[in-house]
Amino acid sequence: MIAGLRYLPYYLDINAQRKLLVSVNDVISKSPLYSPTMPRSGKSFSVKMTNCGNLGWVSSKQQGYRYQPHHPNSGEPWPTIPNMILEIWKQVSNYKLKPEACL
Protein backbone atom coordinates (compact mmCIF):
# COMPACT_ATOMS: atom_id res chain seq x y z
CA MET A 1 0.00 0.00 0.00
CA ILE A 2 0.97 3.61 -0.55
CA ALA A 3 1.19 5.80 2.54
CA GLY A 4 -1.91 7.99 2.81
CA LEU A 5 -3.96 5.88 0.41
CA ARG A 6 -6.93 3.80 1.53
CA TYR A 7 -8.55 1.36 -0.85
CA LEU A 8 -12.19 0.62 0.04
CA PRO A 9 -13.34 -1.85 -2.66
CA TYR A 10 -16.59 -2.89 -0.97
CA TYR A 11 -17.50 0.40 0.68
CA LEU A 12 -20.51 0.97 -1.61
CA ASP A 13 -22.70 -1.94 -2.60
CA ILE A 14 -24.30 -1.99 -6.06
CA ASN A 15 -27.45 -0.19 -4.89
CA ALA A 16 -25.41 2.56 -3.26
CA GLN A 17 -23.33 2.88 -6.44
CA ARG A 18 -26.49 3.31 -8.50
CA LYS A 19 -27.77 5.95 -6.09
CA LEU A 20 -24.42 7.75 -6.28
CA LEU A 21 -24.58 7.69 -10.08
CA VAL A 22 -28.02 9.34 -9.97
CA SER A 23 -26.57 12.08 -7.73
CA VAL A 24 -23.60 12.64 -10.06
CA ASN A 25 -25.85 12.75 -13.13
CA ASP A 26 -28.01 15.34 -11.37
CA VAL A 27 -24.92 17.51 -10.81
CA ILE A 28 -23.98 17.13 -14.50
CA SER A 29 -27.50 18.12 -15.59
CA LYS A 30 -27.20 21.35 -13.58
CA SER A 31 -23.55 22.00 -14.41
CA PRO A 32 -22.64 20.46 -17.77
CA LEU A 33 -19.29 18.82 -18.46
CA TYR A 34 -16.74 21.12 -20.08
CA SER A 35 -13.16 20.89 -21.38
CA PRO A 36 -10.67 22.97 -19.40
CA THR A 37 -7.50 24.17 -21.12
CA MET A 38 -3.84 24.19 -20.17
CA PRO A 39 -2.60 27.55 -18.85
CA ARG A 40 0.26 28.22 -21.28
CA SER A 41 -0.63 26.30 -24.41
CA GLY A 42 -4.41 26.55 -24.35
CA LYS A 43 -4.52 22.86 -25.29
CA SER A 44 -7.68 21.12 -24.07
CA PHE A 45 -7.43 18.56 -21.31
CA SER A 46 -8.03 14.98 -22.43
CA VAL A 47 -11.04 14.81 -20.09
CA LYS A 48 -14.26 16.72 -19.54
CA MET A 49 -15.23 17.68 -16.02
CA THR A 50 -17.57 19.57 -13.78
CA ASN A 51 -17.75 20.51 -10.10
CA CYS A 52 -20.15 20.96 -7.24
CA GLY A 53 -19.86 22.87 -3.99
CA ASN A 54 -19.11 26.48 -3.15
CA LEU A 55 -16.02 26.40 -5.34
CA GLY A 56 -14.96 24.50 -8.43
CA TRP A 57 -11.49 23.72 -9.76
CA VAL A 58 -10.99 25.14 -13.25
CA SER A 59 -8.20 25.91 -15.68
CA SER A 60 -7.85 28.22 -18.67
CA LYS A 61 -5.08 29.62 -20.84
CA GLN A 62 -5.85 33.17 -19.72
CA GLN A 63 -6.21 32.65 -15.95
CA GLY A 64 -4.42 29.37 -15.20
CA TYR A 65 -5.42 26.89 -12.51
CA ARG A 66 -7.78 28.18 -9.84
CA TYR A 67 -10.93 27.68 -7.78
CA GLN A 68 -13.94 29.80 -8.63
CA PRO A 69 -17.59 29.94 -7.51
CA HIS A 70 -19.15 29.52 -10.97
CA HIS A 71 -19.09 27.34 -14.09
CA PRO A 72 -16.57 28.74 -16.63
CA ASN A 73 -18.95 28.44 -19.60
CA SER A 74 -22.39 29.21 -18.20
CA GLY A 75 -21.39 31.57 -15.38
CA GLU A 76 -23.89 29.78 -13.14
CA PRO A 77 -22.95 28.87 -9.54
CA TRP A 78 -21.87 25.27 -9.04
CA PRO A 79 -24.64 23.03 -7.70
CA THR A 80 -24.45 21.95 -4.09
CA ILE A 81 -22.54 18.81 -3.20
CA PRO A 82 -25.07 15.95 -2.99
CA ASN A 83 -25.88 14.73 0.52
CA MET A 84 -24.71 11.21 -0.31
CA ILE A 85 -21.26 12.50 -1.26
CA LEU A 86 -21.10 14.60 1.91
CA GLU A 87 -22.00 11.52 3.96
CA ILE A 88 -19.24 9.49 2.29
CA TRP A 89 -16.82 12.36 2.98
CA LYS A 90 -17.82 12.42 6.63
CA GLN A 91 -17.42 8.65 6.99
CA VAL A 92 -14.08 8.15 5.26
CA SER A 93 -12.13 11.44 5.26
CA ASN A 94 -11.27 11.78 8.96
CA TYR A 95 -11.57 15.54 8.42
CA LYS A 96 -13.90 17.72 10.49
CA LEU A 97 -14.75 20.42 7.96
CA LYS A 98 -17.08 19.98 5.00
CA PRO A 99 -15.50 20.14 1.55
CA GLU A 100 -15.88 23.40 -0.37
CA ALA A 101 -15.28 21.79 -3.76
CA CYS A 102 -16.01 18.43 -5.36
CA LEU A 103 -14.54 17.74 -8.81
Tab-separated table of N, CA, C and O in Angstrom, residues 8-69:
chain	number	residue	atom	x	y	z
A	8	LEU	N	-10.960	1.104	-0.586
A	8	LEU	CA	-12.191	0.622	0.038
A	8	LEU	C	-13.063	-0.059	-1.017
A	8	LEU	O	-14.115	0.455	-1.396
A	9	PRO	N	-12.661	-1.240	-1.516
A	9	PRO	CA	-13.341	-1.852	-2.663
A	9	PRO	C	-14.797	-2.237	-2.434
A	9	PRO	O	-15.557	-2.297	-3.384
A	10	TYR	N	-15.204	-2.477	-1.222
A	10	TYR	CA	-16.593	-2.894	-0.966
A	10	TYR	C	-17.355	-1.866	-0.148
A	10	TYR	O	-18.379	-2.176	0.441
A	11	TYR	N	-16.862	-0.643	-0.132
A	11	TYR	CA	-17.499	0.399	0.676
A	11	TYR	C	-18.930	0.669	0.220
A	11	TYR	O	-19.833	0.808	1.043
A	12	LEU	N	-19.158	0.738	-1.081
A	12	LEU	CA	-20.507	0.975	-1.614
A	12	LEU	C	-20.996	-0.285	-2.327
A	12	LEU	O	-20.367	-0.741	-3.277
A	13	ASP	N	-22.127	-0.807	-1.882
A	13	ASP	CA	-22.705	-1.944	-2.603
A	13	ASP	C	-23.330	-1.445	-3.908
A	13	ASP	O	-23.369	-0.243	-4.181
A	14	ILE	N	-23.798	-2.357	-4.729
A	14	ILE	CA	-24.295	-1.989	-6.058
A	14	ILE	C	-25.459	-1.002	-5.990
A	14	ILE	O	-25.542	-0.076	-6.799
A	15	ASN	N	-26.337	-1.141	-5.014
A	15	ASN	CA	-27.454	-0.194	-4.894
A	15	ASN	C	-26.967	1.203	-4.516
A	15	ASN	O	-27.474	2.205	-5.035
A	16	ALA	N	-25.987	1.267	-3.634
A	16	ALA	CA	-25.415	2.563	-3.263
A	16	ALA	C	-24.691	3.184	-4.451
A	16	ALA	O	-24.757	4.403	-4.662
A	17	GLN	N	-24.004	2.368	-5.247
A	17	GLN	CA	-23.325	2.877	-6.435
A	17	GLN	C	-24.329	3.461	-7.429
A	17	GLN	O	-24.085	4.512	-8.022
A	18	ARG	N	-25.446	2.790	-7.592
A	18	ARG	CA	-26.488	3.308	-8.499
A	18	ARG	C	-27.043	4.631	-7.986
A	18	ARG	O	-27.281	5.564	-8.764
A	19	LYS	N	-27.263	4.710	-6.687
A	19	LYS	CA	-27.767	5.952	-6.091
A	19	LYS	C	-26.745	7.077	-6.258
A	19	LYS	O	-27.109	8.217	-6.571
A	20	LEU	N	-25.481	6.753	-6.095
A	20	LEU	CA	-24.425	7.748	-6.282
A	20	LEU	C	-24.387	8.235	-7.730
A	20	LEU	O	-24.249	9.437	-7.990
A	21	LEU	N	-24.555	7.321	-8.674
A	21	LEU	CA	-24.576	7.687	-10.084
A	21	LEU	C	-25.724	8.648	-10.393
A	21	LEU	O	-25.551	9.614	-11.143
A	22	VAL	N	-26.886	8.424	-9.791
A	22	VAL	CA	-28.018	9.338	-9.972
A	22	VAL	C	-27.641	10.731	-9.452
A	22	VAL	O	-27.906	11.736	-10.110
A	23	SER	N	-26.990	10.792	-8.304
A	23	SER	CA	-26.572	12.077	-7.733
A	23	SER	C	-25.574	12.791	-8.638
A	23	SER	O	-25.677	13.997	-8.860
A	24	VAL	N	-24.608	12.043	-9.179
A	24	VAL	CA	-23.604	12.637	-10.059
A	24	VAL	C	-24.262	13.121	-11.353
A	24	VAL	O	-23.967	14.225	-11.838
A	25	ASN	N	-25.157	12.321	-11.910
A	25	ASN	CA	-25.854	12.746	-13.129
A	25	ASN	C	-26.697	13.993	-12.897
A	25	ASN	O	-26.834	14.834	-13.792
A	26	ASP	N	-27.255	14.135	-11.704
A	26	ASP	CA	-28.012	15.340	-11.366
A	26	ASP	C	-27.092	16.565	-11.359
A	26	ASP	O	-27.458	17.628	-11.871
A	27	VAL	N	-25.891	16.414	-10.799
A	27	VAL	CA	-24.917	17.509	-10.814
A	27	VAL	C	-24.592	17.884	-12.257
A	27	VAL	O	-24.587	19.063	-12.624
A	28	ILE	N	-24.342	16.873	-13.103
A	28	ILE	CA	-23.983	17.129	-14.501
A	28	ILE	C	-25.124	17.820	-15.248
A	28	ILE	O	-24.888	18.693	-16.085
A	29	SER	N	-26.366	17.463	-14.913
A	29	SER	CA	-27.497	18.118	-15.589
A	29	SER	C	-27.591	19.600	-15.221
A	29	SER	O	-28.036	20.416	-16.018
A	30	LYS	N	-27.159	19.951	-14.028
A	30	LYS	CA	-27.198	21.345	-13.580
A	30	LYS	C	-25.932	22.119	-13.969
A	30	LYS	O	-25.962	23.349	-14.065
A	31	SER	N	-24.840	21.391	-14.124
A	31	SER	CA	-23.545	22.001	-14.410
A	31	SER	C	-22.841	21.127	-15.449
A	31	SER	O	-22.061	20.244	-15.097
A	32	PRO	N	-23.122	21.355	-16.716
A	32	PRO	CA	-22.637	20.460	-17.772
A	32	PRO	C	-21.118	20.284	-17.800
A	32	PRO	O	-20.358	21.184	-17.417
A	33	LEU	N	-20.707	19.108	-18.283
A	33	LEU	CA	-19.292	18.819	-18.462
A	33	LEU	C	-18.685	19.817	-19.435
A	33	LEU	O	-19.339	20.265	-20.381
A	34	TYR	N	-17.444	20.199	-19.205
A	34	TYR	CA	-16.735	21.117	-20.084
A	34	TYR	C	-15.281	20.669	-20.199
A	34	TYR	O	-14.813	19.851	-19.410
A	35	SER	N	-14.570	21.212	-21.165
A	35	SER	CA	-13.157	20.891	-21.383
A	35	SER	C	-12.291	22.054	-20.928
A	35	SER	O	-12.245	23.094	-21.600
A	36	PRO	N	-11.595	21.909	-19.809
A	36	PRO	CA	-10.672	22.968	-19.397
A	36	PRO	C	-9.458	22.991	-20.331
A	36	PRO	O	-9.236	22.049	-21.089
A	37	THR	N	-8.687	24.068	-20.286
A	37	THR	CA	-7.503	24.174	-21.124
A	37	THR	C	-6.255	24.418	-20.284
A	37	THR	O	-6.325	24.968	-19.181
A	38	MET	N	-5.134	24.017	-20.839
A	38	MET	CA	-3.844	24.193	-20.170
A	38	MET	C	-3.489	25.680	-20.124
A	38	MET	O	-3.748	26.419	-21.085
A	39	PRO	N	-2.894	26.130	-19.012
A	39	PRO	CA	-2.599	27.550	-18.851
A	39	PRO	C	-1.722	28.165	-19.934
A	39	PRO	O	-2.040	29.218	-20.445
A	40	ARG	N	-0.640	27.567	-20.314
A	40	ARG	CA	0.263	28.221	-21.279
A	40	ARG	C	-0.110	27.945	-22.728
A	40	ARG	O	-0.138	28.840	-23.548
A	41	SER	N	-0.411	26.683	-23.019
A	41	SER	CA	-0.631	26.302	-24.413
A	41	SER	C	-2.061	26.507	-24.891
A	41	SER	O	-2.307	26.645	-26.081
A	42	GLY	N	-3.013	26.492	-23.970
A	42	GLY	CA	-4.415	26.555	-24.352
A	42	GLY	C	-4.942	25.235	-24.882
A	42	GLY	O	-6.089	25.153	-25.300
A	43	LYS	N	-4.107	24.194	-24.829
A	43	LYS	CA	-4.524	22.864	-25.288
A	43	LYS	C	-5.571	22.301	-24.331
A	43	LYS	O	-5.440	22.407	-23.107
A	44	SER	N	-6.613	21.704	-24.897
A	44	SER	CA	-7.681	21.124	-24.071
A	44	SER	C	-7.177	19.918	-23.288
A	44	SER	O	-6.357	19.151	-23.782
A	45	PHE	N	-7.690	19.767	-22.084
A	45	PHE	CA	-7.426	18.561	-21.313
A	45	PHE	C	-7.994	17.369	-22.084
A	45	PHE	O	-8.886	17.526	-22.908
A	46	SER	N	-7.531	16.185	-21.766
A	46	SER	CA	-8.034	14.975	-22.426
A	46	SER	C	-9.327	14.485	-21.786
A	46	SER	O	-9.861	13.460	-22.196
A	47	VAL	N	-9.815	15.182	-20.788
A	47	VAL	CA	-11.042	14.806	-20.086
A	47	VAL	C	-12.001	15.983	-20.051
A	47	VAL	O	-11.594	17.137	-20.206
A	48	LYS	N	-13.262	15.689	-19.832
A	48	LYS	CA	-14.258	16.719	-19.545
A	48	LYS	C	-14.565	16.610	-18.062
A	48	LYS	O	-14.440	15.535	-17.468
A	49	MET	N	-14.982	17.703	-17.460
A	49	MET	CA	-15.228	17.676	-16.019
A	49	MET	C	-16.277	18.698	-15.630
A	49	MET	O	-16.692	19.539	-16.425
A	50	THR	N	-16.705	18.584	-14.390
A	50	THR	CA	-17.565	19.572	-13.777
A	50	THR	C	-17.279	19.552	-12.281
A	50	THR	O	-16.434	18.778	-11.809
A	51	ASN	N	-17.960	20.390	-11.539
A	51	ASN	CA	-17.746	20.507	-10.097
A	51	ASN	C	-19.082	20.701	-9.394
A	51	ASN	O	-20.089	21.016	-10.022
A	52	CYS	N	-19.032	20.556	-8.091
A	52	CYS	CA	-20.150	20.962	-7.243
A	52	CYS	C	-19.567	21.464	-5.931
A	52	CYS	O	-18.424	21.181	-5.596
A	53	GLY	N	-20.335	22.257	-5.225
A	53	GLY	CA	-19.860	22.866	-3.987
A	53	GLY	C	-19.748	24.369	-4.145
A	53	GLY	O	-20.082	24.936	-5.187
A	54	ASN	N	-19.256	25.029	-3.111
A	54	ASN	CA	-19.107	26.484	-3.146
A	54	ASN	C	-18.075	26.932	-4.173
A	54	ASN	O	-18.165	28.027	-4.715
A	55	LEU	N	-17.079	26.093	-4.397
A	55	LEU	CA	-16.015	26.403	-5.341
A	55	LEU	C	-15.827	25.240	-6.301
A	55	LEU	O	-16.133	24.100	-5.977
A	56	GLY	N	-15.281	25.533	-7.454
A	56	GLY	CA	-14.959	24.500	-8.426
A	56	GLY	C	-13.561	24.723	-8.964
A	56	GLY	O	-13.129	25.866	-9.146
A	57	TRP	N	-12.835	23.627	-9.208
A	57	TRP	CA	-11.491	23.719	-9.759
A	57	TRP	C	-11.602	23.865	-11.262
A	57	TRP	O	-12.280	23.079	-11.922
A	58	VAL	N	-10.950	24.873	-11.824
A	58	VAL	CA	-10.993	25.138	-13.255
A	58	VAL	C	-9.597	25.500	-13.758
A	58	VAL	O	-8.691	25.782	-12.968
A	59	SER	N	-9.455	25.519	-15.061
A	59	SER	CA	-8.197	25.909	-15.677
A	59	SER	C	-8.489	26.553	-17.026
A	59	SER	O	-9.380	26.118	-17.751
A	60	SER	N	-7.724	27.582	-17.350
A	60	SER	CA	-7.848	28.217	-18.666
A	60	SER	C	-6.494	28.794	-19.055
A	60	SER	O	-5.629	29.040	-18.204
A	61	LYS	N	-6.315	29.024	-20.345
A	61	LYS	CA	-5.077	29.622	-20.842
A	61	LYS	C	-4.869	31.008	-20.242
A	61	LYS	O	-3.763	31.369	-19.849
A	62	GLN	N	-5.947	31.782	-20.165
A	62	GLN	CA	-5.848	33.171	-19.716
A	62	GLN	C	-5.604	33.305	-18.208
A	62	GLN	O	-4.862	34.178	-17.774
A	63	GLN	N	-6.260	32.466	-17.398
A	63	GLN	CA	-6.214	32.654	-15.946
A	63	GLN	C	-5.549	31.518	-15.181
A	63	GLN	O	-5.436	31.595	-13.967
A	64	GLY	N	-5.125	30.468	-15.868
A	64	GLY	CA	-4.423	29.373	-15.205
A	64	GLY	C	-5.331	28.529	-14.322
A	64	GLY	O	-6.555	28.574	-14.429
A	65	TYR	N	-4.696	27.752	-13.450
A	65	TYR	CA	-5.416	26.885	-12.511
A	65	TYR	C	-5.962	27.723	-11.370
A	65	TYR	O	-5.285	28.604	-10.844
A	66	ARG	N	-7.197	27.405	-10.944
A	66	ARG	CA	-7.781	28.178	-9.842
A	66	ARG	C	-9.082	27.529	-9.364
A	66	ARG	O	-9.604	26.625	-10.009
A	67	TYR	N	-9.591	28.013	-8.259
A	67	TYR	CA	-10.927	27.677	-7.777
A	67	TYR	C	-11.794	28.907	-8.007
A	67	TYR	O	-11.359	30.030	-7.772
A	68	GLN	N	-13.017	28.672	-8.451
A	68	GLN	CA	-13.937	29.798	-8.628
A	68	GLN	C	-15.355	29.338	-8.298
A	68	GLN	O	-15.656	28.147	-8.352
A	69	PRO	N	-16.238	30.278	-7.966
A	69	PRO	CA	-17.588	29.936	-7.514
A	69	PRO	C	-18.600	29.658	-8.622
A	69	PRO	O	-19.756	29.393	-8.334
